[in-house]
């Protein structure tokens, strides 16, 4: 989140980004690697993500990028306070579109 992968590309398109603070990023990484990567799905962790997304919304965010393949296990369009952009699904759809266009 803080390495600029998305923020730099979004800025190049004129889109401002808001990222979770350092403590939130640390907890998000912990949840991903200690829980989701080992198929440990916990309601408290899903709620944590929803709270962080809610905080981003109050800061002016209009959508949220799910930039890790595991996040969609606990965050989706139905439980997120903001519209979600699931990078895994978007990449898969782009690959299908490219394949079908050839």
C-alpha positions as MATLAB code, in Angstrom:
seq = 'XXXXXXXXXXXXXXXXXXXXXXXXXXXXXXXXXXXXXXXXXXXXXXXXXXXXXXXXXXXXXXXXXXXXXXXXXXXXXXXXXXXXXXXXXXXXXXXXXXXXXX';
ca = [
       0.000    0.000    0.000;
       2.763    2.416    0.811;
       5.106    1.389   -2.013;
       3.302    3.437   -4.640;
       2.246    0.600   -6.952;
      -1.360    1.787   -7.093;
      -0.990    5.371   -5.866;
       1.481    6.373   -8.581;
      -0.583    4.810  -11.354;
      -3.785    6.355  -10.044;
      -2.141    9.784   -9.719;
      -1.004    9.527  -13.347;
      -4.698    9.200  -14.244;
      -5.684   12.155  -12.054;
      -7.097   10.027   -9.242;
      -6.181   10.876   -5.655;
      -5.685    7.933   -3.323;
      -6.049    7.511    0.416;
      -4.265    4.611    2.094;
      -4.730    3.160    5.571;
      -2.376    4.496    8.226;
       0.719    2.532    9.228;
      -0.936    0.704   12.146;
      -3.876   -0.288    9.931;
      -1.510   -1.462    7.202;
       0.366   -3.606    9.712;
      -2.846   -5.245   10.928;
      -4.074   -5.748    7.364;
      -0.800   -7.485    6.476;
      -1.047   -9.633    9.607;
      -4.583  -10.706    8.745;
      -3.597  -11.524    5.166;
      -0.498  -13.562    5.988;
      -1.436  -15.134    9.329;
      -5.087  -15.817    8.581;
      -6.259  -15.562    4.992;
      -3.206  -17.223    3.426;
      -3.828  -20.257    5.628;
      -7.588  -20.228    4.979;
      -8.429  -18.895    8.444;
     -11.556  -16.800    7.958;
     -12.543  -14.821   11.050;
     -15.533  -12.523   11.447;
     -13.480  -10.129   13.587;
     -10.977   -9.706   10.764;
     -13.729   -9.064    8.235;
     -15.137   -6.452   10.604;
     -11.692   -4.883   10.951;
     -11.456   -4.480    7.173;
     -14.954   -2.986    7.085;
     -13.963   -0.516    9.815;
     -10.820    0.523    7.936;
     -12.822    0.960    4.737;
     -15.387    2.998    6.684;
     -12.575    5.208    7.963;
     -11.302    5.708    4.425;
     -14.834    6.669    3.403;
     -14.982    9.365    6.097;
     -11.674   10.678    4.738;
     -13.265   11.083    1.313;
     -12.563    7.778   -0.429;
     -15.169    6.833   -3.020;
     -14.046    3.252   -3.636;
     -11.549    0.702   -2.394;
      -9.042   -1.412   -4.311;
      -8.703   -4.981   -3.053;
      -5.055   -5.213   -4.040;
      -4.348   -8.711   -2.717;
      -5.787  -11.995   -3.927;
      -6.880  -13.052   -0.432;
      -8.812   -9.947    0.634;
     -11.872  -10.950   -1.386;
     -12.291  -13.850    1.040;
     -13.630  -11.381    3.627;
     -14.489   -8.183    1.724;
     -16.943   -7.921   -1.137;
     -19.502   -5.557   -2.648;
     -22.155   -6.729   -0.193;
     -20.259   -6.029    3.033;
     -18.027   -3.098    2.102;
     -18.970    0.472    3.022;
     -17.519    1.533   -0.354;
     -17.619    0.111   -3.882;
     -14.856   -2.471   -4.279;
     -12.430   -2.988   -7.137;
     -11.149   -6.537   -6.803;
      -7.791   -6.507   -8.589;
      -7.837  -10.285   -9.048;
     -11.239  -10.257  -10.742;
     -10.338   -7.198  -12.819;
      -7.095   -8.776  -14.046;
      -8.880  -12.031  -14.879;
     -11.587  -10.162  -16.804;
      -8.968   -8.164  -18.709;
      -7.154  -11.388  -19.627;
     -10.373  -12.959  -20.898;
     -11.219   -9.823  -22.877;
      -7.738   -9.785  -24.416;
      -7.920  -13.476  -25.292;
     -11.353  -13.134  -26.877;
     -10.275  -10.088  -28.878;
      -7.572  -12.083  -30.666;
];
